[in-house]
Short mmCIF file of C-alpha atoms and ligand atoms in Angstrom, two decimals:
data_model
loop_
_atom_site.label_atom_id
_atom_site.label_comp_id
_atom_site.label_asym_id
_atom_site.label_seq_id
_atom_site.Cartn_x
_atom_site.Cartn_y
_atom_site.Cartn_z
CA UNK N 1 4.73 230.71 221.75
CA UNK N 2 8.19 231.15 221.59
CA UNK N 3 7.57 233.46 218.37
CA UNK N 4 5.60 236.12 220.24
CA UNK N 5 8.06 236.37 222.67
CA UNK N 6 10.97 236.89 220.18
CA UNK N 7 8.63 239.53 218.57
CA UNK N 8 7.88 241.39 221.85
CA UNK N 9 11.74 241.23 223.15
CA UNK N 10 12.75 242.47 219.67
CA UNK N 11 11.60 246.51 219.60
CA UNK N 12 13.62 246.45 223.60
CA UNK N 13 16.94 244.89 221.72
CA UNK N 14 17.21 247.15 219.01
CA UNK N 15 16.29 249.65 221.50
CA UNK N 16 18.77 248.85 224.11
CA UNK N 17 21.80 248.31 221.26
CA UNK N 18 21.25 251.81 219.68
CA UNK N 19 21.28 253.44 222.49
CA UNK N 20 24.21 252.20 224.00
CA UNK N 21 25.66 252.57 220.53
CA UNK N 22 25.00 256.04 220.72
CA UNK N 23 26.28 256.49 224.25
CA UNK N 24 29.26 254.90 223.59
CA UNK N 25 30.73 257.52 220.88
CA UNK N 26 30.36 260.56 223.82
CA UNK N 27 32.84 262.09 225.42
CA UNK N 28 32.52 262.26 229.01
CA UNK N 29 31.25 266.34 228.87
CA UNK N 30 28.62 265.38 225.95
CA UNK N 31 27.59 261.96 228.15
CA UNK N 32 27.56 264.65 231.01
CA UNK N 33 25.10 266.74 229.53
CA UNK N 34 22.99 263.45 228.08
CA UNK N 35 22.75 262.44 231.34
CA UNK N 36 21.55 265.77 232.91
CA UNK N 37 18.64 265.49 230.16
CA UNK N 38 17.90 262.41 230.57
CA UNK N 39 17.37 263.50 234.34
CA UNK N 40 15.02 266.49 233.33
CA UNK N 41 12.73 264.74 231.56
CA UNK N 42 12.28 261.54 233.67
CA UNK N 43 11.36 261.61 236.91
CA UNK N 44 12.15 257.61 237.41
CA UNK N 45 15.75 257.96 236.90
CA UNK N 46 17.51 259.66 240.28
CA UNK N 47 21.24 261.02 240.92
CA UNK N 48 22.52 260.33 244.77
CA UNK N 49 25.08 262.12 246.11
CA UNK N 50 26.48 259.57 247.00
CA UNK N 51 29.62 257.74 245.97
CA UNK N 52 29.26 254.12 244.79
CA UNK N 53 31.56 251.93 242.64
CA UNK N 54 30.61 252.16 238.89
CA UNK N 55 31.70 248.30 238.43
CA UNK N 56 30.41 246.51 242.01
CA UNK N 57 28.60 249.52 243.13
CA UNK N 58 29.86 249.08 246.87
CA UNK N 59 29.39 252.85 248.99
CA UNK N 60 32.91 254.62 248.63
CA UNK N 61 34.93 257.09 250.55
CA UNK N 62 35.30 260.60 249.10
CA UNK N 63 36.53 260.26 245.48
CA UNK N 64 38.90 257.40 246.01
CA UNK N 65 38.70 254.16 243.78
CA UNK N 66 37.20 250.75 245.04
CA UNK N 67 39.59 249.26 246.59
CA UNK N 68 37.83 245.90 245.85
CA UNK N 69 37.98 246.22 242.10
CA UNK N 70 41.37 248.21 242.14
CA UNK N 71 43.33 245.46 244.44
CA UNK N 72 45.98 244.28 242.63
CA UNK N 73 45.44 241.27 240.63
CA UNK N 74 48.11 239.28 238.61
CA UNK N 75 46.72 240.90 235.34
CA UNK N 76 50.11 240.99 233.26
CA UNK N 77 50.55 244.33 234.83
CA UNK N 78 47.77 246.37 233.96
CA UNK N 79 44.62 247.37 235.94
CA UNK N 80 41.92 249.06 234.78
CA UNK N 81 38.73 250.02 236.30
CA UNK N 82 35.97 252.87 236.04
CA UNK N 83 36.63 255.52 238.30
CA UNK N 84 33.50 257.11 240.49
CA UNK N 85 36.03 260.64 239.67
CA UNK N 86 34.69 262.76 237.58
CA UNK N 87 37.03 263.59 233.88
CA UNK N 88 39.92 265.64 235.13
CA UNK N 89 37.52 268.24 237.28
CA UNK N 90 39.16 266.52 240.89
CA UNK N 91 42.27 267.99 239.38
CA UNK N 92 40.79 271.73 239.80
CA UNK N 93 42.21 272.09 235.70
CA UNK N 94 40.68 274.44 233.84
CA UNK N 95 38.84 273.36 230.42
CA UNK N 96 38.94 274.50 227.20
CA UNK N 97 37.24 271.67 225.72
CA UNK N 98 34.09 272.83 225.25
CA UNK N 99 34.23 272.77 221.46
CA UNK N 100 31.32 273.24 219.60
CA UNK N 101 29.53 270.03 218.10
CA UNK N 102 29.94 271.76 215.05
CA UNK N 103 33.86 271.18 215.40
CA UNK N 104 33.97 267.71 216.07
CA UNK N 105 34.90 265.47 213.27
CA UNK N 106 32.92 263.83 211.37
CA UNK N 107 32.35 259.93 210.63
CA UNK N 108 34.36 259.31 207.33
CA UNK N 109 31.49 258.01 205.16
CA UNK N 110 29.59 261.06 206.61
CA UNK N 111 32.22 263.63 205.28
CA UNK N 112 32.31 261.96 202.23
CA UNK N 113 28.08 262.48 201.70
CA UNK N 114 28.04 266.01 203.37
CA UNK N 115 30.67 267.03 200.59
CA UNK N 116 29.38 265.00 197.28
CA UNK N 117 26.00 266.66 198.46
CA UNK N 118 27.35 270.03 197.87
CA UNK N 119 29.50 269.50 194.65
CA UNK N 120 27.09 267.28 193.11
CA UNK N 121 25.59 270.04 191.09
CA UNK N 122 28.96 271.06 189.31
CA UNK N 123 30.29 267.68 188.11
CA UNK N 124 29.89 266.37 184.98
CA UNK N 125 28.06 262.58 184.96
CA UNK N 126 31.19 261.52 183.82
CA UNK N 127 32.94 262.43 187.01
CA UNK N 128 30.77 261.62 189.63
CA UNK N 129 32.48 257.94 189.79
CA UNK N 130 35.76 260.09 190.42
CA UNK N 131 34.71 262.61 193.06
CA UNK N 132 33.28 259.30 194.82
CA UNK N 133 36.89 257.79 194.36
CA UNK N 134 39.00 261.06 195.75
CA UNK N 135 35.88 261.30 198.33
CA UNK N 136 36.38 257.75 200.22
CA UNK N 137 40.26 257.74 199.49
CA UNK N 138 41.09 260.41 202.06
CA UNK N 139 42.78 259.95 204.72
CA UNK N 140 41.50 260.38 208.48
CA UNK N 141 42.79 263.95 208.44
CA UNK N 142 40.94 264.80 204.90
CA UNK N 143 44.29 264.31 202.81
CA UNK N 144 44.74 262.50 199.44
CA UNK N 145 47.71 260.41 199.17
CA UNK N 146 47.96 259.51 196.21
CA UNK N 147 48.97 262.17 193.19
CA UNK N 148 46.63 263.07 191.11
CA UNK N 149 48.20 260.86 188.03
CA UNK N 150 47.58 257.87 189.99
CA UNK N 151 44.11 259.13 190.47
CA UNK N 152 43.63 259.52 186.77
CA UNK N 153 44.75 255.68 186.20
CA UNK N 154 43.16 254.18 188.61
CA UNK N 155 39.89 256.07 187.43
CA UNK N 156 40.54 255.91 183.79
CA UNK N 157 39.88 260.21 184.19
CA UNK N 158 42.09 262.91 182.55
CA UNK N 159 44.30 264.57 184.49
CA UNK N 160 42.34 268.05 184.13
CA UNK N 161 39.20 265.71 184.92
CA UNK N 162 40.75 264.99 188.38
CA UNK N 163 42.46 268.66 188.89
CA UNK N 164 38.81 269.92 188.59
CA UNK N 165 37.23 267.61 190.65
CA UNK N 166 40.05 268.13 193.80
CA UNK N 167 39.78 272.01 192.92
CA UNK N 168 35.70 271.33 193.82
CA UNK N 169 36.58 269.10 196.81
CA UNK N 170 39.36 271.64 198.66
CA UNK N 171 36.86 274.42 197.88
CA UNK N 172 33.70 272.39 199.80
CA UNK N 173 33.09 272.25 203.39
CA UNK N 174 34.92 271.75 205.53
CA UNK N 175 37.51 273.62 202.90
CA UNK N 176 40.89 272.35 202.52
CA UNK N 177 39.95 268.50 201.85
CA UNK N 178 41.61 266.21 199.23
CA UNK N 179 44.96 268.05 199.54
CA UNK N 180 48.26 266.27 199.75
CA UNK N 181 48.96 267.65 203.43
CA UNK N 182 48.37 270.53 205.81
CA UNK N 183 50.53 273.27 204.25
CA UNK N 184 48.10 273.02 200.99
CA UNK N 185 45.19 272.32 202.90
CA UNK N 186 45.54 276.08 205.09
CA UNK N 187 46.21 277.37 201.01
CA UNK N 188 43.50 276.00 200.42
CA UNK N 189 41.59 277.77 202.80
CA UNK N 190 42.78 281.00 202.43
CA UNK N 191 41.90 280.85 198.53
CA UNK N 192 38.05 281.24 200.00
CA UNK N 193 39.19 284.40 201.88
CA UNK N 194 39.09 288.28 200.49
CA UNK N 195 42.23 288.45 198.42
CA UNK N 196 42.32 292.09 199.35
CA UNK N 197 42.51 291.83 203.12
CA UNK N 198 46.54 291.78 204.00
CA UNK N 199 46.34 289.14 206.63
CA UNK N 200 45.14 286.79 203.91
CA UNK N 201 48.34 287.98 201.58
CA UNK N 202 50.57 287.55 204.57
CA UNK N 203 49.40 284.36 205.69
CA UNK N 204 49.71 282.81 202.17
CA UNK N 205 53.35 284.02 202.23
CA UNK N 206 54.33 282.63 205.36
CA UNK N 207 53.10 279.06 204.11
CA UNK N 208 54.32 279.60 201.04
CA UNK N 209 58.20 280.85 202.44
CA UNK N 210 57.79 279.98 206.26
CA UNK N 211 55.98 276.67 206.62
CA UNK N 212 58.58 274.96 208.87
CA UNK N 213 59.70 277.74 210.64
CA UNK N 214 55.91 278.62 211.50
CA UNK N 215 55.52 275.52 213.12
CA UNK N 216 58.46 276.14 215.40
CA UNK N 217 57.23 279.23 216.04
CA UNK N 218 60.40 280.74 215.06
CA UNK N 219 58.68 284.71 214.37
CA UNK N 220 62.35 286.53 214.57
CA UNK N 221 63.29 284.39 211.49
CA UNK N 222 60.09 284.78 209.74
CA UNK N 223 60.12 288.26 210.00
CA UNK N 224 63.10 288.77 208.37
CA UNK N 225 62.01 286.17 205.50
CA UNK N 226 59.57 288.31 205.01
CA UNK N 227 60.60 292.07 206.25
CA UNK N 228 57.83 292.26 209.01
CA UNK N 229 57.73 292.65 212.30
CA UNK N 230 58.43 289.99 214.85
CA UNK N 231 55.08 290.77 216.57
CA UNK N 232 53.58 291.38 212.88
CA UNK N 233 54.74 287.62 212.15
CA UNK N 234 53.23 286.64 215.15
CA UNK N 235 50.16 287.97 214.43
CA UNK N 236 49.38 286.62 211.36
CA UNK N 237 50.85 282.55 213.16
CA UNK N 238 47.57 283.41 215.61
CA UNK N 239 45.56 284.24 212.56
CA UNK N 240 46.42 281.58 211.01
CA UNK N 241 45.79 279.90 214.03
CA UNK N 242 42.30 280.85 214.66
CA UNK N 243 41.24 280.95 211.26
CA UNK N 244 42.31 277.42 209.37
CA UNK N 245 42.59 274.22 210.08
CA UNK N 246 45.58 272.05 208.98
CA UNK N 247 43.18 268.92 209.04
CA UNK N 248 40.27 269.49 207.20
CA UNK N 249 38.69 266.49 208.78
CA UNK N 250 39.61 266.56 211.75
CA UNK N 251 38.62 268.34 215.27
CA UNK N 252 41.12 271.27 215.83
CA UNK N 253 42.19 268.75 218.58
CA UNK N 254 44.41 266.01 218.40
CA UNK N 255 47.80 264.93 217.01
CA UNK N 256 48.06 267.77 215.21
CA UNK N 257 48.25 270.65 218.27
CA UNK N 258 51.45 269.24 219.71
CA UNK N 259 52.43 272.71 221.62
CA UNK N 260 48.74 272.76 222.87
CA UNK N 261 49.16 268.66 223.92
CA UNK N 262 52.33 269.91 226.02
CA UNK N 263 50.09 271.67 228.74
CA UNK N 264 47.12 269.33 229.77
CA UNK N 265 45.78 271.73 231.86
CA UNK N 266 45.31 274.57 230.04
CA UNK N 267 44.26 271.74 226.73
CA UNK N 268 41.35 269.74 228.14
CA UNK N 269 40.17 266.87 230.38
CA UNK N 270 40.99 264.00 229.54
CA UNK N 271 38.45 260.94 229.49
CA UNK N 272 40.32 258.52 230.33
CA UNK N 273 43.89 258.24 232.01
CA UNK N 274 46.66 256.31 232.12
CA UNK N 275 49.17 256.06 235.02
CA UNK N 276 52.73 254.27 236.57
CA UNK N 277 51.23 252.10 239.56
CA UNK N 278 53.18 254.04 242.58
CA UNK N 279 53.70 251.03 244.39
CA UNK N 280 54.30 248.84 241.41
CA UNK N 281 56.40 250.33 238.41
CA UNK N 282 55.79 247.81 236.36
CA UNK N 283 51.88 248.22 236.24
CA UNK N 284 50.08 250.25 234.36
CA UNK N 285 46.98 252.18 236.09
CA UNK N 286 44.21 252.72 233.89
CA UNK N 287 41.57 255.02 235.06
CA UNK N 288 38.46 254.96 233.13
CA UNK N 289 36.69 258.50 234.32
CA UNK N 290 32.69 258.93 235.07
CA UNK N 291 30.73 261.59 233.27
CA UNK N 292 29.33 262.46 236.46
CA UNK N 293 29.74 262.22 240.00
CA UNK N 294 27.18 260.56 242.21
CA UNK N 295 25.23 257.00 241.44
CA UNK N 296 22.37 257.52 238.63
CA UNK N 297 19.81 254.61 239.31
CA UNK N 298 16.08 253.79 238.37
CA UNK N 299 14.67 255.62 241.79
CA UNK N 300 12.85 252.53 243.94
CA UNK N 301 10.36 254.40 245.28
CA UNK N 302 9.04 255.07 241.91
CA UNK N 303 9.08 251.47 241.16
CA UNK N 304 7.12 250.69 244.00
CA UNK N 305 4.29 253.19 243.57
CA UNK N 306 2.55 252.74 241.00
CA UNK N 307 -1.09 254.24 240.34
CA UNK N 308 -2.78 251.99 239.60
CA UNK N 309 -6.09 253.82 239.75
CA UNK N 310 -5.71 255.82 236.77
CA UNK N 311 -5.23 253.62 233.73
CA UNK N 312 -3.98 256.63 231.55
CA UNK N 313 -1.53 257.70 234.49
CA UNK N 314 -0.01 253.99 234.98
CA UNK N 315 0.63 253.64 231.24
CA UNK N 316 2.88 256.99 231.44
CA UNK N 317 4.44 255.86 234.69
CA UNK N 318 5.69 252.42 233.34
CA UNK N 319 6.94 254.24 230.19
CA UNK N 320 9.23 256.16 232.54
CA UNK N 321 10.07 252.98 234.36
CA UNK N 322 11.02 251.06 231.15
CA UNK N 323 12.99 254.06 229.88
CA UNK N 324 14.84 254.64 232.60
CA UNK N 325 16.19 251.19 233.81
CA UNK N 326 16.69 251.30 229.78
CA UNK N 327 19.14 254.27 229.86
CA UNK N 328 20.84 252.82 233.53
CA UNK N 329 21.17 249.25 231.83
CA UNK N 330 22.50 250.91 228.21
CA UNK N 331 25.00 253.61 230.59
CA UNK N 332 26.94 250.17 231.89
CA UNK N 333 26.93 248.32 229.27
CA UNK N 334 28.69 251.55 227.74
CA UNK N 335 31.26 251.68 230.94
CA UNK N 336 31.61 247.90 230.57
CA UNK N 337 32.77 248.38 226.53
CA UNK N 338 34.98 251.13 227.22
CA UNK N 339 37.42 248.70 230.23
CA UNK N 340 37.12 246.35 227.74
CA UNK N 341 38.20 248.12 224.95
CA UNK N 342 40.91 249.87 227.61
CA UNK N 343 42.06 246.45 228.67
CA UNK N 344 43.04 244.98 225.09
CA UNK N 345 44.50 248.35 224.16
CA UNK N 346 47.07 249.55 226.66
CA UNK N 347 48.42 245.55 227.26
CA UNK N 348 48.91 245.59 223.16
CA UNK N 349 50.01 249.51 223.44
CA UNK N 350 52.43 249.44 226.77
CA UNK N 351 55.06 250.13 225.14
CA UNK N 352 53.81 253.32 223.10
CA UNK N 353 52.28 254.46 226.67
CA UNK N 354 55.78 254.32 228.36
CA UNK N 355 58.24 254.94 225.44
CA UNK N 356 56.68 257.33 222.82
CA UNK N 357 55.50 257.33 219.23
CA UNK N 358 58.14 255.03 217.59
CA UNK N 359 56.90 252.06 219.71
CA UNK N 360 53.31 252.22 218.45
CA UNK N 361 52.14 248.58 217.31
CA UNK N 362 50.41 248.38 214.19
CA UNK N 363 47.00 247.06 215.10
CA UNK N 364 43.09 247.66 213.88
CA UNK N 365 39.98 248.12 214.65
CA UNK N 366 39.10 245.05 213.78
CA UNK N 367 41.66 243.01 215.51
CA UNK N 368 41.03 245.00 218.89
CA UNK N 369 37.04 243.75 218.41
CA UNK N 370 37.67 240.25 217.39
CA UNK N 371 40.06 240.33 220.98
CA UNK N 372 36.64 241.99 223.28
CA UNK N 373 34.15 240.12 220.79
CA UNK N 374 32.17 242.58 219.45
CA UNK N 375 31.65 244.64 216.51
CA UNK N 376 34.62 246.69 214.41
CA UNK N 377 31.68 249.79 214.32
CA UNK N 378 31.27 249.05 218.33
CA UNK N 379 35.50 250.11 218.50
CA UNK N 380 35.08 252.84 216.47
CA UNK N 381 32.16 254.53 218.22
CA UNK N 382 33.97 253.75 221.96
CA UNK N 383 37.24 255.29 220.49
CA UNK N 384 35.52 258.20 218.89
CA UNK N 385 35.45 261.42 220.55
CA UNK N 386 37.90 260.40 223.96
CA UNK N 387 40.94 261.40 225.37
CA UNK N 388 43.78 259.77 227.32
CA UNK N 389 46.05 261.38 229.76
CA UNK N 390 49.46 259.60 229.18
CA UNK N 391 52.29 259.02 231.96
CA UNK N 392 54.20 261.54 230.41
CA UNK N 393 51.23 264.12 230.80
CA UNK N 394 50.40 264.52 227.48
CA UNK N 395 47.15 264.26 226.34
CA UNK N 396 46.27 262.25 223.38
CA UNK N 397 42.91 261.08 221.01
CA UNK N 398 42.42 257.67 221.93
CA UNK N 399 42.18 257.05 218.11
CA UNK N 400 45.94 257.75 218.43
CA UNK N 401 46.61 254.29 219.94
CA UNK N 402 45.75 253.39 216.07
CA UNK N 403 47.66 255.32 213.57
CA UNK N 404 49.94 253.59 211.68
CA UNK N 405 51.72 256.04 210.03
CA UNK N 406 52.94 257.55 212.99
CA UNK N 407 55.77 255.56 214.46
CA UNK N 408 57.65 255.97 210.61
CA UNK N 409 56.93 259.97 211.17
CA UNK N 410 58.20 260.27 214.43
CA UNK N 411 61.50 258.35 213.41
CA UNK N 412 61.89 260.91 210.80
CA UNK N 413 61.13 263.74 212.63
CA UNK N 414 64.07 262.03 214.82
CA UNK N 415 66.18 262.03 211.87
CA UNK N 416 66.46 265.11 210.70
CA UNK N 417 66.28 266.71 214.36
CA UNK N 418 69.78 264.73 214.74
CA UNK N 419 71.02 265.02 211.40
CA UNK N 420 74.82 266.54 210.74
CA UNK N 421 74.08 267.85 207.46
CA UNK N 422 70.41 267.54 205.64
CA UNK N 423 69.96 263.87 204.55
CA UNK N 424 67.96 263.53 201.38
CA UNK N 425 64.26 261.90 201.11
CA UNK N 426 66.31 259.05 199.45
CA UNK N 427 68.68 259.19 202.26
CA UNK N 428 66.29 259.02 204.87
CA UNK N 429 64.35 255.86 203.06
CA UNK N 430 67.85 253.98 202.69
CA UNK N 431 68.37 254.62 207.04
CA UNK N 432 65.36 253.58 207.52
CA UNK N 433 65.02 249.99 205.52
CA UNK N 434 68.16 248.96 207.31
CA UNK N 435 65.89 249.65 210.37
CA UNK N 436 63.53 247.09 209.05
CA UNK N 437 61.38 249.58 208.08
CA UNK N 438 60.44 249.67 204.34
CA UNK N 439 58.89 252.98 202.93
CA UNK N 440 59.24 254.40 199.36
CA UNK N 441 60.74 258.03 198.90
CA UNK N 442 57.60 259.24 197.80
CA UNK N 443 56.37 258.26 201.34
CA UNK N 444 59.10 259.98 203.28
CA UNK N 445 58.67 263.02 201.58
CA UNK N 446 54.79 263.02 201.56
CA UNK N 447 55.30 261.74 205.74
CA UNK N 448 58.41 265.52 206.32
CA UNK N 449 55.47 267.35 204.36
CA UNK N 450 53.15 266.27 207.26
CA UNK N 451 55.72 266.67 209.67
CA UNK N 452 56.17 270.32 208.18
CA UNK N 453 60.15 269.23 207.56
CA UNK N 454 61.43 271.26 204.64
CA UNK N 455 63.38 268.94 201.51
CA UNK N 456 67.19 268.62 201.85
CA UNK N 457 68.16 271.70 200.20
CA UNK N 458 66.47 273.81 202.20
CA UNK N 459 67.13 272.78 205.22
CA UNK N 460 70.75 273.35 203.97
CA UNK N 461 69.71 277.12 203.29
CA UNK N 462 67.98 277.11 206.84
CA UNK N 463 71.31 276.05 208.38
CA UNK N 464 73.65 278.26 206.26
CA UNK N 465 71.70 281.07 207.70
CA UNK N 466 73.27 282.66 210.88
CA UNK N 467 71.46 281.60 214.10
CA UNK N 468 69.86 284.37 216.32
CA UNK N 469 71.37 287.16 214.69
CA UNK N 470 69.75 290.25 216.64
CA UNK N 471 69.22 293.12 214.44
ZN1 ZN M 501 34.03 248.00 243.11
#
């Protein structure tokens, strides 16, 4: 007895957990336009106009917040609570963020597939255990850390084994993968473009002469690196611009658009967004945005009439039913894993929220969903694809609130920014073990190369040079 049951419950489970898996990895504009399907093509689901609470569903004023669910409860200074606003559209900003899917970066495992799938044909059976290697050794951005000589030992390959296999790899799509960091990865790129069109020649020379100077945006001084025209210099940074992509495997979004982070509302809307409490400056307001304004709910009247009469009819009609208190029932469970999620991240993250890079903790996936109880894959899917609106005003991937790496970057960054005369990579590592923090001078240099920081002596060169001379 209790066996049938389990079977019939089963299909509705498995049901109900993919699609809420699904749901969960959306930004609010794709959820928006899930939503606005789902709609269309069933006529038991209905939007109101009207404004409820997402959490308690009470009737609400205007666009304001519950002020049941948002009244201030000793929560170690943090509230958070799903907002019946819409993403960032109250704010009258205008967005850019309409990227194509196409754009949006892939799950790792998926990248690594989509790209063996297209070099497969080239490699020798001897270094198909190698490509797989380089393939699930990148980083999040599409980088390999590790030198190709380490490569070779740790695969027992040659070294012109593994130079093939990484020349097959950058030259893939998404091109540029596999490369030690974003100046080689836009080289990389423009190696696939027509040799013989000049914007290609002078974009390889200003990466090749001008990396750190391109991204400050410095086009006097490249210009007269390279005897062009300030507005000719310029023109090829927008080219460059518009054409590559620093991180291969990554959205053109993110950590790596810093000017374009500066100006949230020119940038996009952000999903999700984190405030100073006015009346409290010790609390942090969290603001979990809706996809869409109004209440979506399973409409009652169709629940109540049902036609009976027609057998054929009734079957179709309690489809609709089951799919649509389905999609309602999958939709919170969705806005309930996201406050979770938002709860255990900005108490363990305050201090990155309020102070900046450096004062990112080093936490996981997994220890975030052993904290909310459920699954590492459910973190990665709610973090996937949103966006958080900081005090500050910047805007920031939530996957942010998870990158290691970044603290030790920003402190060098800080470094060198401050630095009297240039400090060596060895330098740098000294300063920074007797700040407790213990990195090899391989990894500075491979974390300025991110950073687009030139090595010692040229920064020297950079500094010799005299500053804003006007021709
Ligand atoms: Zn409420």
């Amino acid at each position: 007895m209790l066996q049938v049951q389990d079977q019939s419950l089963r299909p509705l489970t498995t049901a109900h957990l993919a699609q809420t898996m699904s749901l969960l990895a959306l930004s609010n504009l794709e959820l928006r336009e899930r939503v606005l399907t789902e709609i269309a093509s069933n006529p038991a689901l209905e939007m109101l106009d009207e404004r409820v609470c997402p959490t308690c569903h009470r009737p609400l004023a205007g666009s304001a917040p519950c002020p049941v669910c948002t009244s201030p409860q000793a929560q170690d200074g943090l509230l958070v609570f799903l907002s019946p606003r819409e993403s960032g559209r109250t704010a009258g900003a205008v967005s850019i963020d309409e990227t194509p899917a196409d754009q949006e970066p892939a799950a790792p495992e998926d990248l690594a597939l989509h790209v063996l799938a297209q070099i497969a044909g080239e490699l020798e059976p001897s270094e198909r255990h190698l490509a797989a290697y380089v393939l699930s050794s990148l980083s999040e951005d599409g980088f390999l850390e590790d030198p190709p000589a380490i490569i070779a030992r740790a695969t027992r390959a040659t070294l012109g084994q593994v130079e093939r296999v990484l020349s097959l790899i950058a030259r893939a799509d998404p091109p540029g993968l596999a490369t030690p960091g974003p100046r080689q990865a836009l080289l990389a790129q423009l190696d696939l473009m027509d040799p013989g069109d000049p914007m290609v020649g002078l974009a390889r020379r200003m990466l090749d002469e001008c990396f750190a100077e391109l991204g400050r945006r410095e086009f006097e001084r490249i210009g007269q690196t390279l005897g062009v025209s300030q507005m000719r210099a310029r023109q090829a940074a927008d080219w460059i611009h518009a054409k590559l992509n620093p991180y291969p495997a990554r959205a053109f979004w993110g950590s790596g658009r810093q000017a374009a982070a500066a100006d949230p509302n020119v940038y996009h809307n952000p999903d999700i967004q984190i405030s100073v409490s006015p009346n409290d400056k010790g609390t942090l307001v969290v603001e979990i945005f809706s996809a869409m304004a109004g209440w979506l709910r399973v409409n009652p009247l169709f629940r109540q009439a049902s036609p009976a009469s027609d057998e054929e009819m009734s079957g179709e009609w309690s489809r609709h039913l089951e799919r649509a208190s389905l999609f309602v029932k999958c939709l919170q469970q969705r806005n309930n894993t996201m406050r979770r999620l938002m709860k255990s991240l900005v108490a363990r993250q305050k201090d990155f929220i309020l102070q900046g890079d450096r004062h990112l903790q080093p936490i996981t996936r997994a220890s975030i969903a052993a904290e909310i109880g459920v699954h590492e894959s459910t973190v990665s899917r709610a973090v996937a694809h949103k966006s958080v609106a900081l005090p500050d005003g910047r805007i920031i991937p939530l996957h942010r609130f998870f990158d290691r790496s970044l603290s030790v970057r920003d402190r060098i960054k800080e470094m060198v920014d401050l630095e009297a005369r240039p400090m060596t990579d060895d330098e740098i590592a000294a300063r920074l073990r007797r700040e407790g923090v213990s990195v090899a001078r391989r990894t500075v240099a491979k974390y300025r190369a991110v950073e687009g920081i030139l090595p010692a002596r040229l920064r020297h060169a950079r500094r010799g040079a005299p500053i804003g001379a006007q021709a």
